[in-house]
Coordinates of C-alpha atoms and ligand atoms in Angstrom, one line a residue:
Chain A
X1 CA -4.2 4.4 18.4
X2 CA -1.8 1.3 18.4
X3 CA -1.6 -0.7 14.7
X4 CA -0.5 -3.9 14.1
X5 CA 0.5 -4.7 10.3
X6 CA 0.7 -8.2 9.7
X7 CA 3.3 -8.6 7.3
X8 CA 3.6 -11.9 5.2
X9 CA 6.9 -12.7 3.8
X10 CA 6.7 -13.7 0.0
X11 CA 8.9 -14.6 -3.1
X12 CA 9.5 -11.3 -4.8
X13 CA 6.6 -11.2 -7.6
X14 CA 9.2 -12.0 -10.5
X15 CA 10.4 -15.3 -8.8
X16 CA 10.0 -18.6 -11.0
X17 CA 8.2 -21.1 -8.8
X18 CA 10.2 -24.5 -8.5
X19 CA 9.8 -27.5 -6.0
X20 CA 12.1 -29.8 -4.1
X21 CA 11.8 -32.9 -2.6
X22 CA 9.4 -34.7 -4.9
X23 CA 7.6 -31.5 -5.2
X24 CA 6.4 -31.7 -1.4
X25 CA 8.1 -28.3 -0.8
X26 CA 8.7 -25.3 -2.5
X27 CA 12.5 -24.4 -3.6
X28 CA 13.7 -21.1 -1.9
X29 CA 16.8 -21.5 -3.7
X30 CA 17.8 -18.3 -5.0
X31 CA 14.6 -16.8 -4.3
X32 CA 14.1 -13.2 -3.0
X33 CA 11.4 -12.5 -0.6
X34 CA 10.1 -9.5 -0.1
X35 CA 7.2 -7.6 2.1
X36 CA 3.6 -9.3 0.7
X37 CA 2.6 -6.4 -2.1
X38 CA -0.6 -5.9 0.1
X39 CA 0.9 -5.4 3.1
X40 CA 3.2 -3.1 1.7
X41 CA -0.1 -0.8 1.2
X42 CA -1.2 -1.2 4.2
X43 CA 2.0 -0.5 5.8
X44 CA 2.0 2.9 4.1
X45 CA -0.9 3.8 5.0
X46 CA -0.2 2.6 8.8
X47 CA 2.5 5.3 8.4
X48 CA 0.5 8.3 7.4
X49 CA -1.9 7.5 10.5
X50 CA 1.7 7.9 12.7
X51 CA 2.7 10.8 11.0
X52 CA -0.2 12.7 11.1
X53 CA -2.5 11.0 13.9
X54 CA 0.0 10.2 16.3
X55 CA -0.4 6.5 16.3
X56 CA 2.0 3.6 17.2
X57 CA 2.7 0.8 14.5
X58 CA 4.1 -2.4 15.3
X59 CA 4.5 -5.0 12.5
X60 CA 4.1 -8.6 13.0
X61 CA 5.1 -11.7 11.3
X62 CA 4.7 -15.9 12.0
X63 CA 7.7 -17.7 10.6
X64 CA 11.3 -18.6 11.1
X65 CA 14.3 -16.6 11.6
X66 CA 14.5 -16.2 8.1
X67 CA 11.5 -13.4 7.6
X68 CA 13.9 -11.1 10.1
X69 CA 15.3 -9.2 6.9
X70 CA 11.6 -8.7 5.9
X71 CA 10.3 -7.6 9.1
X72 CA 14.0 -5.0 9.3
X73 CA 12.6 -3.7 5.9
X74 CA 9.3 -2.6 7.5
X75 CA 11.1 -1.2 10.4
X76 CA 13.1 0.5 7.9
X77 CA 10.0 1.8 6.1
X78 CA 9.4 3.2 9.8
X79 CA 7.4 0.7 11.4
X80 CA 8.1 1.4 15.6
X81 CA 8.4 -1.9 16.6
X82 CA 8.7 -5.5 15.1
X83 CA 7.2 -9.0 16.6
X84 CA 8.1 -12.4 15.2
X85 CA 6.3 -15.7 16.6
X86 CA 8.4 -18.1 16.1
X87 CA 6.5 -21.0 14.4
X88 CA 6.1 -21.9 11.2
X89 CA 3.3 -20.5 8.9
X90 CA 1.5 -24.1 8.7
X91 CA -2.3 -22.6 7.6
X92 CA -3.9 -19.8 7.6
X93 CA -5.7 -21.1 10.8
X94 CA -2.4 -21.4 12.9
X95 CA -1.4 -18.3 11.6
X96 CA -4.5 -16.2 12.7
X97 CA -4.4 -18.2 16.4
X98 CA -0.6 -16.8 16.7
X99 CA -1.5 -13.6 15.8
X100 CA -4.8 -13.3 17.7
X101 CA -2.5 -14.1 21.0
X102 CA -0.3 -10.8 19.6
X103 CA -3.6 -8.4 19.3
X104 CA -4.7 -9.4 22.1
X105 CA -1.6 -8.9 24.4
X106 CA -0.9 -5.9 22.8
X107 CA -4.1 -4.2 23.1
X108 CA -4.2 -3.1 19.3
X109 CA -7.2 -1.1 18.1
X110 CA -6.5 -1.7 14.1
X111 CA -5.1 -4.2 12.5
X112 CA -4.0 -3.6 9.2
X113 CA -3.4 -7.2 7.0
X114 CA -3.2 -7.7 3.2
X115 CA -6.4 -8.8 1.3
X116 CA -4.1 -12.0 0.4
X117 CA -0.5 -13.3 0.3
X118 CA 0.9 -13.8 -3.0
X119 CA 2.5 -17.1 -2.0
X120 CA -0.6 -19.1 -0.3
X121 CA -3.2 -16.6 -1.6
X122 CA -5.4 -17.9 0.5
X123 CA -7.1 -14.9 1.4
X124 CA -7.9 -16.1 4.9
X125 CA -6.0 -14.7 7.7
X126 CA -7.4 -11.6 8.1
X127 CA -11.2 -12.8 8.3
X128 CA -10.1 -15.7 10.6
X129 CA -7.9 -13.0 12.9
X130 CA -11.3 -10.8 13.4
X131 CA -13.6 -13.8 13.7
X132 CA -10.9 -15.4 16.4
X133 CA -10.5 -11.9 18.5
X134 CA -14.4 -10.7 17.8
X135 CA -13.0 -7.3 16.1
X136 CA -15.3 -6.0 13.1
X137 CA -13.5 -6.7 9.4
X138 CA -13.7 -5.1 6.1
X139 CA -12.3 -7.2 3.2
X140 CA -10.5 -6.1 0.2
X141 CA -10.0 -2.7 1.7
X142 CA -9.0 0.7 -1.0
X143 CA -9.9 3.0 1.5
X144 CA -9.6 3.8 5.4
X145 CA -10.0 6.7 8.1
X146 CA -10.2 6.8 11.4
X147 CA -11.7 9.0 13.5
X148 CA -11.6 8.6 17.2
X149 CA -13.2 5.2 17.2
X150 CA -15.1 5.8 14.2
X151 CA -14.2 4.1 10.9
X152 CA -14.7 4.9 7.1
X153 CA -13.6 2.6 4.6
X154 CA -14.2 1.7 0.8
X155 CA -14.4 -1.6 0.0
X156 CA -14.4 -3.2 -3.8
X157 CA -16.6 -5.2 -4.6
X158 CA -17.4 -7.4 -7.7
X159 CA -18.1 -4.2 -10.3
X160 CA -17.4 -1.5 -8.1
X161 CA -16.9 0.1 -4.7
X162 CA -19.1 0.8 -1.7
X163 CA -18.3 3.0 0.8
X164 CA -18.8 1.5 4.6
X165 CA -18.6 2.6 8.3
X166 CA -17.3 0.3 11.4
X167 CA -15.6 1.0 15.0
X168 CA -12.4 -0.1 16.7
X169 CA -11.4 -2.8 17.2
X170 CA -10.7 -3.3 13.5
X171 CA -8.8 -5.9 10.9
X172 CA -8.6 -5.1 7.5
X173 CA -7.7 -6.8 4.7
X174 CA -6.0 -3.9 2.3
X175 CA -4.9 -3.8 -1.0
X176 CA -3.9 -0.8 -3.6
X177 CA -5.7 2.1 -3.4
X178 CA -5.5 2.5 0.2
X179 CA -2.4 4.5 -1.0
X180 CA -1.1 4.7 -4.5
X181 CA 1.8 3.3 -5.7
X182 CA 3.4 6.3 -5.8
X183 CA 3.1 6.8 -2.1
X184 CA 4.9 3.4 -1.6
X185 CA 8.6 4.5 0.5
X186 CA 11.7 3.1 -0.7
X187 CA 13.8 2.7 3.0
X188 CA 16.6 5.4 2.5
X189 CA 20.3 4.7 4.7
X190 CA 18.7 6.9 7.7
X191 CA 15.5 4.3 7.9
X192 CA 18.1 1.2 7.8
X193 CA 20.2 2.6 10.1
X194 CA 17.3 3.5 12.6
X195 CA 15.8 0.2 11.9
X196 CA 19.0 -1.5 13.0
X197 CA 18.4 -0.3 16.9
X198 CA 14.8 -0.6 16.9
X199 CA 13.1 -3.5 18.7
X200 CA 12.6 -7.0 17.2
X201 CA 10.8 -9.4 19.6
X202 CA 10.9 -12.9 18.9
X203 CA 8.0 -14.1 20.8
X204 CA 7.0 -18.2 21.6
X205 CA 4.3 -19.9 19.3
X206 CA 0.8 -20.8 21.5
X207 CA -0.7 -24.0 20.9
X208 CA -2.4 -23.9 17.6
X209 CA -3.7 -26.4 15.0
X210 CA -3.7 -26.4 11.6
X211 CA -6.8 -27.3 9.5
X212 CA -5.2 -28.1 6.8
X213 CA -1.9 -29.7 5.2
X214 CA 0.0 -28.9 1.8
X215 CA 0.9 -32.3 0.5
X216 CA 2.1 -31.7 -2.9
X217 CA 2.7 -28.9 -5.5
X218 CA 2.5 -29.0 -9.3
X219 CA 3.2 -26.9 -12.2
X220 CA 0.8 -26.2 -14.5
X221 CA 0.7 -28.7 -17.4
X222 CA 3.5 -27.2 -20.3
X223 CA 1.3 -24.8 -22.8
X224 CA 1.5 -25.5 -26.6
X225 CA 3.1 -22.9 -28.9
X226 CA 1.2 -19.5 -29.7
X227 CA -1.0 -19.9 -32.8
X228 CA -0.3 -16.7 -34.9
X229 CA -3.2 -15.2 -37.2
X230 CA -2.1 -12.3 -39.8
X231 CA -3.1 -8.7 -39.1
X232 CA -4.7 -8.8 -42.5
X233 CA -7.1 -11.9 -42.0
X234 CA -8.8 -11.2 -39.2
X235 CA -11.4 -13.2 -40.3
X236 CA -9.4 -16.2 -39.3
X237 CA -9.0 -15.3 -36.0
X238 CA -12.8 -14.7 -35.7
X239 CA -13.3 -18.3 -36.9
X240 CA -10.5 -19.6 -34.5
X241 CA -12.2 -18.3 -31.7
X242 CA -15.2 -19.7 -32.9
X243 CA -14.7 -23.3 -34.4
X244 CA -12.0 -24.2 -32.7
X245 CA -11.5 -22.9 -29.4
X246 CA -15.5 -22.4 -29.2
X247 CA -15.4 -19.5 -26.6
X248 CA -17.9 -16.8 -29.0
Chain B
X1 CA -24.6 -36.5 5.6
X2 CA -25.5 -33.8 3.8
X3 CA -23.1 -31.1 1.9
X4 CA -24.0 -27.6 2.4
X5 CA -23.4 -24.8 0.0
X6 CA -23.8 -21.0 -0.1
X7 CA -25.5 -20.0 -3.5
X8 CA -25.1 -16.3 -4.4
X9 CA -27.7 -14.2 -5.9
X10 CA -28.0 -10.7 -6.8
X11 CA -31.6 -9.0 -7.3
X12 CA -33.2 -12.0 -6.0
X13 CA -31.8 -13.9 -9.1
X14 CA -29.1 -16.8 -8.1
X15 CA -26.0 -16.1 -9.9
X16 CA -23.9 -18.5 -12.1
X17 CA -21.3 -19.6 -9.4
X18 CA -24.5 -20.5 -7.8
X19 CA -25.3 -23.1 -10.5
X20 CA -21.5 -24.2 -10.3
X21 CA -21.0 -24.7 -6.8
X22 CA -24.3 -26.6 -6.2
X23 CA -22.7 -29.0 -9.5
X24 CA -19.3 -29.4 -7.7
X25 CA -21.3 -30.2 -4.3
X26 CA -23.3 -33.0 -6.2
X27 CA -19.7 -34.6 -7.4
X28 CA -18.5 -34.6 -3.8
X29 CA -21.8 -36.0 -2.8
X30 CA -21.2 -38.7 -5.5
X31 CA -17.7 -39.1 -4.1
X32 CA -18.8 -39.5 -0.1
X33 CA -22.3 -40.8 -0.1
X34 CA -24.7 -38.0 0.7
X35 CA -27.1 -35.3 -0.5
X36 CA -26.3 -31.6 -1.7
X37 CA -28.7 -29.0 0.6
X38 CA -28.0 -25.2 -0.7
X39 CA -28.5 -22.4 1.5
X40 CA -30.5 -19.5 -0.6
X41 CA -30.6 -15.9 0.5
X42 CA -33.4 -13.5 -0.4
X43 CA -33.8 -15.4 -4.1
X44 CA -36.0 -16.2 -6.2
X45 CA -36.6 -19.7 -7.7
X46 CA -34.3 -21.6 -5.7
X47 CA -36.1 -25.2 -6.6
X48 CA -34.2 -25.0 -9.7
X49 CA -31.0 -25.7 -8.2
X50 CA -32.9 -29.2 -8.0
X51 CA -31.8 -29.2 -11.7
X52 CA -28.1 -29.2 -10.5
X53 CA -28.0 -31.8 -7.9
X54 CA -29.5 -30.0 -4.6
X55 CA -32.1 -32.2 -3.1
X56 CA -33.1 -29.6 0.0
X57 CA -33.1 -25.5 -0.1
X58 CA -32.7 -23.8 2.8
X59 CA -34.5 -20.2 1.6
X60 CA -33.9 -17.3 4.1
X61 CA -36.2 -14.4 3.5
X62 CA -34.8 -12.0 5.2
X63 CA -35.1 -8.4 5.0
X64 CA -31.9 -7.6 7.5
X65 CA -29.9 -9.7 4.8
X66 CA -30.8 -7.1 1.9
X67 CA -27.5 -6.4 1.2
X68 CA -24.3 -8.3 1.9
X69 CA -22.8 -8.7 4.9
X70 CA -20.1 -11.3 5.7
X71 CA -20.8 -11.5 9.6
X72 CA -24.6 -11.7 9.1
X73 CA -24.4 -14.1 6.0
X74 CA -21.6 -16.3 7.8
X75 CA -23.7 -16.9 10.8
X76 CA -26.6 -17.6 8.8
X77 CA -24.7 -20.5 6.6
X78 CA -23.2 -21.5 10.2
X79 CA -26.0 -22.5 11.9
X80 CA -27.6 -24.3 8.7
X81 CA -24.2 -26.2 8.7
X82 CA -24.8 -26.8 12.1
X83 CA -28.4 -28.2 11.6
X84 CA -27.8 -30.2 9.1
X85 CA -24.7 -31.7 10.5
X86 CA -23.0 -30.6 7.4
X87 CA -19.4 -31.9 7.2
X88 CA -18.5 -30.3 3.6
X89 CA -19.1 -26.6 3.3
X90 CA -18.9 -25.5 -0.2
X91 CA -18.7 -21.3 -1.2
X92 CA -17.7 -19.8 -4.3
X93 CA -14.4 -17.4 -4.8
X94 CA -16.3 -14.1 -5.5
X95 CA -15.7 -11.4 -3.5
X96 CA -18.0 -11.9 -1.0
X97 CA -17.6 -15.4 -0.9
X98 CA -13.9 -14.7 0.1
X99 CA -15.2 -12.3 2.4
X100 CA -17.5 -14.4 4.4
X101 CA -15.4 -17.5 4.4
X102 CA -12.9 -16.8 7.0
X103 CA -15.3 -16.2 9.5
X104 CA -17.6 -19.1 8.3
X105 CA -14.0 -21.2 9.0
X106 CA -13.8 -19.9 12.7
X107 CA -17.5 -20.1 13.3
X108 CA -17.5 -23.7 12.5
X109 CA -13.6 -24.4 13.2
X110 CA -13.4 -25.9 10.0
X111 CA -10.3 -25.9 7.3
X112 CA -10.5 -24.0 4.5
X113 CA -8.7 -24.2 1.3
X114 CA -9.5 -21.7 -1.2
X115 CA -9.3 -21.5 -4.9
X116 CA -10.1 -25.3 -5.1
X117 CA -10.0 -26.2 -9.0
X118 CA -11.0 -29.5 -9.1
X119 CA -13.3 -32.2 -7.6
X120 CA -11.2 -33.7 -4.3
X121 CA -9.0 -36.4 -5.6
X122 CA -9.3 -38.3 -2.4
X123 CA -12.4 -37.7 0.4
X124 CA -10.4 -39.9 2.9
X125 CA -8.0 -38.1 3.5
X126 CA -10.1 -35.1 2.1
X127 CA -7.5 -33.6 -0.7
X128 CA -8.1 -30.8 -2.9
X129 CA -6.3 -29.4 -5.9
X130 CA -6.1 -25.2 -5.6
X131 CA -4.3 -22.9 -7.3
X132 CA -1.1 -21.3 -5.1
X133 CA 1.5 -18.9 -6.3
X134 CA -0.7 -16.7 -7.8
X135 CA -1.5 -19.6 -10.4
X136 CA 2.4 -20.1 -10.8
X137 CA 1.6 -23.5 -9.4
X138 CA -1.2 -25.8 -8.0
X139 CA -0.9 -27.2 -4.4
X140 CA -2.8 -30.4 -3.2
X141 CA -3.8 -29.9 0.2
X142 CA -5.9 -31.7 3.0
X143 CA -8.6 -30.5 4.6
X144 CA -7.6 -32.6 8.3
X145 CA -10.8 -30.8 10.3
X146 CA -13.9 -32.8 11.3
X147 CA -15.7 -30.0 9.6
X148 CA -14.2 -28.8 6.1
X149 CA -14.7 -25.5 4.0
X150 CA -14.0 -25.6 0.4
X151 CA -14.1 -22.2 -1.8
X152 CA -14.0 -23.2 -5.3
X153 CA -12.4 -21.1 -8.0
X154 CA -15.1 -19.2 -10.5
X155 CA -15.1 -20.8 -14.1
X156 CA -13.1 -24.2 -13.2
X157 CA -15.8 -26.9 -12.4
X158 CA -18.4 -26.4 -14.6
X159 CA -22.2 -26.4 -14.5
X160 CA -23.4 -30.2 -14.3
X161 CA -27.2 -30.5 -15.1
X162 CA -28.8 -33.8 -14.1
X163 CA -32.6 -34.6 -13.5
X164 CA -33.2 -34.2 -9.8
X165 CA -35.5 -31.9 -7.8
X166 CA -34.8 -29.8 -4.5
X167 CA -37.4 -29.8 -1.8
X168 CA -37.6 -25.9 -0.6
X169 CA -37.7 -25.3 2.9
X170 CA -37.6 -21.7 5.2
X171 CA -34.9 -20.7 7.6
X172 CA -35.1 -18.1 9.4
X173 CA -32.0 -18.1 11.6
X174 CA -30.7 -15.9 14.4
X175 CA -28.8 -13.1 12.8
X176 CA -25.9 -10.9 15.0
X177 CA -25.2 -7.5 14.9
X178 CA -22.7 -6.8 11.9
X179 CA -20.8 -4.1 12.8
X180 CA -20.1 -3.1 9.7
X181 CA -22.6 -0.8 7.7
X182 CA -22.9 0.3 3.7
X183 CA -23.1 4.0 3.4
X184 CA -23.2 3.9 0.0
X185 CA -22.8 1.6 -3.2
X186 CA -20.8 2.7 -6.6
X187 CA -21.4 0.3 -8.6
X188 CA -22.0 0.2 -12.8
X189 CA -24.9 -1.6 -12.9
X190 CA -25.2 -1.9 -17.0
X191 CA -21.1 -3.4 -17.2
X192 CA -19.8 -6.6 -16.7
X193 CA -17.8 -7.4 -13.8
X194 CA -14.6 -8.5 -14.3
X195 CA -15.3 -11.9 -11.7
X196 CA -18.7 -12.5 -13.7
X197 CA -17.0 -12.3 -17.1
X198 CA -17.2 -14.8 -19.7
X199 CA -14.7 -12.7 -22.1
X200 CA -12.4 -10.1 -20.7
X201 CA -11.0 -6.9 -23.0
X202 CA -8.0 -5.7 -21.3
X203 CA -5.7 -2.6 -22.3
X204 CA -2.2 -2.1 -21.5
X205 CA 0.1 0.7 -22.2
X206 CA 0.6 0.4 -25.5
X207 CA -2.7 1.8 -26.3
X208 CA -0.6 5.1 -25.3
X209 CA -3.5 6.8 -23.6
X210 CA -6.8 7.0 -21.8
X211 CA -8.7 8.8 -25.0
X212 CA -8.0 5.7 -27.0
X213 CA -10.1 3.1 -25.1
X214 CA -13.1 3.6 -26.9
X215 CA -12.2 0.9 -29.2
X216 CA -11.5 -1.0 -26.0
X217 CA -14.8 -0.5 -25.1
X218 CA -16.6 -1.1 -28.4
X219 CA -14.9 -4.5 -28.6
X220 CA -15.8 -5.2 -25.0
X221 CA -19.6 -4.4 -25.9
X222 CA -19.6 -6.6 -29.1
X223 CA -18.3 -9.3 -27.0
X224 CA -20.5 -9.5 -24.1
X225 CA -17.3 -8.3 -22.0
X226 CA -15.6 -6.8 -19.0
X227 CA -12.9 -4.4 -19.4
X228 CA -9.5 -4.5 -18.0
X229 CA -6.1 -2.8 -18.0
X230 CA -2.9 -3.7 -16.6
X231 CA -1.5 -1.9 -13.8
X232 CA 0.7 1.0 -15.3
X233 CA -2.2 2.0 -16.8
X234 CA -4.4 2.4 -13.8
X235 CA -1.3 3.8 -12.2
X236 CA -1.1 6.7 -14.6
X237 CA -5.1 6.7 -13.9
X238 CA -6.2 6.4 -17.2
X239 CA -8.5 3.4 -16.1
X240 CA -9.9 3.5 -12.7
X241 CA -7.9 1.1 -10.2
X242 CA -10.6 -1.5 -10.3
X243 CA -9.9 -2.4 -13.7
X244 CA -6.3 -3.3 -13.0
X245 CA -6.1 -7.3 -12.9
X246 CA -2.6 -9.2 -12.3
X247 CA -1.1 -10.2 -9.4
X248 CA -1.6 -7.3 -7.3
X249 CA -5.1 -6.6 -9.0
X250 CA -7.9 -8.9 -9.5
X251 CA -7.9 -12.4 -11.0
X252 CA -9.3 -13.5 -13.9
X253 CA -10.7 -16.4 -15.0
X254 CA -12.5 -16.2 -17.9
X255 CA -13.0 -18.1 -20.9
X256 CA -11.6 -15.6 -23.1
X257 CA -9.0 -12.6 -22.5
X258 CA -8.1 -10.5 -25.2
X259 CA -4.5 -8.8 -24.3
X260 CA -4.0 -5.6 -26.3
X261 CA -1.1 -3.4 -25.8
X262 CA 0.1 -5.7 -22.8
X263 CA 3.9 -6.8 -22.6
X264 CA 2.7 -10.1 -20.7
X265 CA 5.2 -9.5 -17.4
X266 CA 5.1 -12.4 -15.5
X267 CA 3.0 -9.9 -12.6
X268 CA 0.4 -9.6 -15.2
X269 CA 0.3 -13.1 -16.6
X270 CA 0.4 -14.8 -13.0
X271 CA -3.1 -13.0 -12.4
X272 CA -4.7 -14.2 -15.7
X273 CA -3.3 -17.7 -16.5
X274 CA -6.2 -19.1 -15.5
X275 CA -8.2 -17.5 -18.2
X276 CA -8.9 -20.7 -20.8
X277 CA -8.0 -19.0 -24.0
X278 CA -5.9 -16.6 -24.2
X279 CA -5.3 -14.0 -27.2
X280 CA -2.6 -11.3 -27.3
X281 CA -2.7 -8.0 -30.1
X282 CA 1.1 -6.6 -29.7
X283 CA 3.5 -4.9 -32.5
X284 CA 6.3 -6.4 -31.1
X285 CA 6.5 -10.1 -31.9
X286 CA 9.1 -10.6 -29.0
X287 CA 6.7 -9.4 -26.3
X288 CA 6.3 -12.1 -23.4
X289 CA 2.7 -12.7 -24.0
X290 CA 3.3 -14.5 -27.1
X291 CA 4.5 -17.4 -25.2
X292 CA 1.5 -17.6 -22.6
X293 CA -1.3 -17.0 -25.3
X294 CA -3.0 -19.3 -27.3
X295 CA -3.5 -16.9 -30.4
X296 CA -1.8 -13.8 -31.3
X297 CA -2.1 -11.2 -33.7
X298 CA 1.7 -8.9 -34.2
X299 CA 0.2 -5.8 -35.4
X300 CA -0.8 -2.4 -34.7
X301 CA -3.9 -2.5 -32.2
X302 CA -5.3 0.9 -33.9
X303 CA -5.7 -1.1 -36.9
X304 CA -6.2 -4.8 -35.7
X305 CA -8.8 -3.7 -33.0
X306 CA -11.2 -1.9 -35.3
X307 CA -10.9 -4.8 -38.3
X308 CA -12.1 -7.0 -35.3
X309 CA -14.6 -5.1 -34.7
X310 CA -15.8 -5.1 -37.4
X311 CA -15.4 -9.0 -38.1
X312 CA -17.0 -9.8 -35.2
X313 CA -20.3 -7.8 -35.8
X314 CA -20.6 -9.3 -39.3
X315 CA -20.3 -12.6 -37.1
X316 CA -22.8 -11.8 -35.0
X317 CA -25.1 -10.5 -37.5
X318 CA -24.5 -13.7 -39.5
X319 CA -25.0 -15.9 -36.4
X320 CA -27.8 -14.3 -34.9
Ligands
FAD401 C1 5.9 -5.9 -6.9 C2 4.8 -5.9 -8.7 C3 3.3 -6.2 -8.6 C4 3.2 -5.6 -10.3 N1 2.2 -6.4 -10.5 C5 1.2 -6.1 -11.3 C6 0.0 -6.7 -11.9 O1 -0.9 -7.0 -10.8 N2 -0.6 -6.5 -12.9 C7 0.1 -6.1 -14.3 O2 -0.6 -5.6 -15.2 N3 1.3 -5.9 -14.0 C8 1.8 -5.8 -12.5 N4 3.3 -5.2 -12.5 C9 3.7 -4.3 -13.6 C10 4.6 -5.5 -14.3 O3 5.6 -5.7 -14.1 C11 4.3 -4.8 -16.0 O4 5.3 -3.4 -15.6 C12 3.0 -4.2 -16.6 O5 2.6 -5.8 -16.3 C13 3.4 -3.9 -18.0 O6 1.9 -3.2 -18.2 P1 1.8 -3.1 -19.9 O7 2.4 -4.4 -20.4 O8 0.8 -2.7 -20.2 O9 3.1 -1.7 -20.5 P2 4.3 -2.3 -21.3 O10 5.1 -3.2 -20.6 O11 4.9 -0.5 -21.4 O12 4.2 -3.2 -22.6 C14 3.2 -2.2 -23.8 C15 3.4 -3.1 -24.8 O13 2.4 -2.7 -25.7 C16 3.3 -3.1 -26.9 N5 2.8 -2.0 -27.9 C17 2.9 -0.5 -28.0 N6 2.5 -0.1 -29.3 C18 1.4 -0.8 -29.5 C19 0.3 -0.9 -30.8 N7 0.2 0.2 -31.5 N8 -0.5 -2.2 -31.0 C20 -0.2 -2.8 -29.7 N9 0.7 -3.3 -29.1 C21 1.4 -2.2 -28.7 C22 4.5 -2.9 -26.7 O14 5.3 -3.8 -27.7 C23 4.4 -3.3 -25.1 O15 4.9 -5.0 -25.5 C24 3.6 -5.2 -11.4 C25 5.2 -5.1 -11.1 C26 5.5 -5.2 -9.8 C27 7.1 -5.0 -9.5
AMP402 N1 2.8 -15.9 8.0 C1 2.5 -14.5 8.8 N2 2.9 -13.4 9.5 C2 2.2 -12.5 9.7 N3 1.0 -12.1 9.0 C3 0.5 -13.1 7.9 C4 1.1 -13.7 7.7 N4 0.4 -14.6 6.6 C5 -0.8 -14.1 6.2 N5 -0.6 -12.8 7.0 C6 -1.6 -11.6 6.7 O1 -2.5 -12.0 6.3 C7 -2.7 -11.6 4.8 C8 -3.8 -12.4 4.1 O2 -2.5 -13.4 3.8 P1 -3.5 -14.8 3.1 O3 -4.6 -15.4 4.1 O4 -2.5 -16.1 3.3 O5 -3.9 -14.4 1.9 C9 -1.4 -11.3 4.3 O6 -1.4 -10.1 3.6 C10 -0.6 -10.7 5.7 O7 -0.8 -9.2 6.1

């Protein structure tokens, strides 16, 4: 089985978000970038398929040279090879188009992407990719087993979960549950050394039009100070929630 | 021109998000000139959508669409959009709608923006505001394609009643094979889901252990709320993963969010920030949650929560 794990390169979850150039660009100054957490769960599950079922695992990112350290980290965690499509990640549609080419060229059976990236939060790339290449698609995937070409997966739904069956070729949007938090791997020295020798191929972008364009950003309006209610006066809290906030 | 909406239902009943997307579509139709057509799959009382601004309903009654299937539903909506020559298509941000929307976008070659929180600021170019960076910011994005797909954030636009009526037409689309079939569903039918909840009661590591969740569930029951938790609580196995909210868990956009024994780490706050009113109960006045909350109680959850339950019960009895 050939697995491709899509890696989105995102600001660390603790990052403060700021903008420059009259609020038209994300300010990357001082921001640490990491593997998108949802993709890290997917990559870790892919390592299980590699170790237990002999799968090969490549990782891919659509982005500029600045994303290479993130791809190297994925190699250090254990991926066999990395691909960077040299194109700006303008929007989900354009990214999916680039990924579709990579999947077709590499004849991948299983594509593991994340539920959503924590920067754009579009939750669109995996579904679009599946639509473009005509593969089956499972979103919000929290469990994945492969037997030959048969898939059994668990999908989170509003208020619960469901078990589904499907077949390769398949694209998933994965999240926590694919593996547990405690299964995540921190690259060790050996992994990091080996990652340096693994191939990281840069491929040219294909022509792909974006469907959307971010024109400006804004931050939420600053919040007023919290109203403190005395622990011995919970009546007041109930009254505030009813009369002032009007939420009960 | 028609604005097409996909209105969700469950067990034959239209969901609250259905009324919200129709209200939103009506606002877009008023801005652009045009009318609202709703696609309804296997639900009753479809004509009621006229009260929120739909002038036409395409009603699909098909047993093969009984349970949700992203590919089949996307094909249904795509065919309706083509028949109606719709240029703007609107869906909600439920897990199901987010599942089908990317497939729909490919089918219609439509630019898609999800998590939209307001009516378009301009319709030419078509510009919408949506959350980005997990609620740490907003982005204004243009949709540049001929056909446009908007995913409306739940609980952001509100439900607007209008006087109007909708004609209902039967619609029988061609349904493709799916490739993904449901084997079994494990869903608590007696509980409010986090996505649908107006009120969410959430517990953190400050509650010390799973045995102490009785009062959280009781508080949720009094409020008709969903229960949620912080990430370590689900990692420790105190609560199921499906209750984990935050940047890497479920997003919350309720009217009221009550955080009990939760410190308010940036990853937690990011996921719940679009809730309208936030209440924190925490022993530590320095906990970061107090900076994000509207109302706060500095106190021990084990004393405050039972009191709150008691006062809310009294309030409910008095206002019944
Ligand atoms: C990549 C990444 C992603 C993450 N994603 C998420 C996410 O999606 N969601 C999330 O929640 N976290 C997330 N986290 C974890 C986050 O950083 C925090 O560790 C977590 O939110 C803390 O959970 P907590 O508030 O329950 O626990 P703690 O930080 O331990 O806080 C417990 C709080 O309870 C209070 N307390 C103690 N006793 C009582 C009492 N008797 N009564 C009242 N209050 C009491 C304490 O004062 C304290 O403030 C993520 C972290 C990382 C690195
Ligand atoms: N630029 C990118 N390169 C590679 N994969 C991506 C990229 N952007 C998004 N993805 C994948 O698509 C998933 C969902 O991203 P999004 O649609 O942006 O929310 C991510 O978790 C990644 O797996």
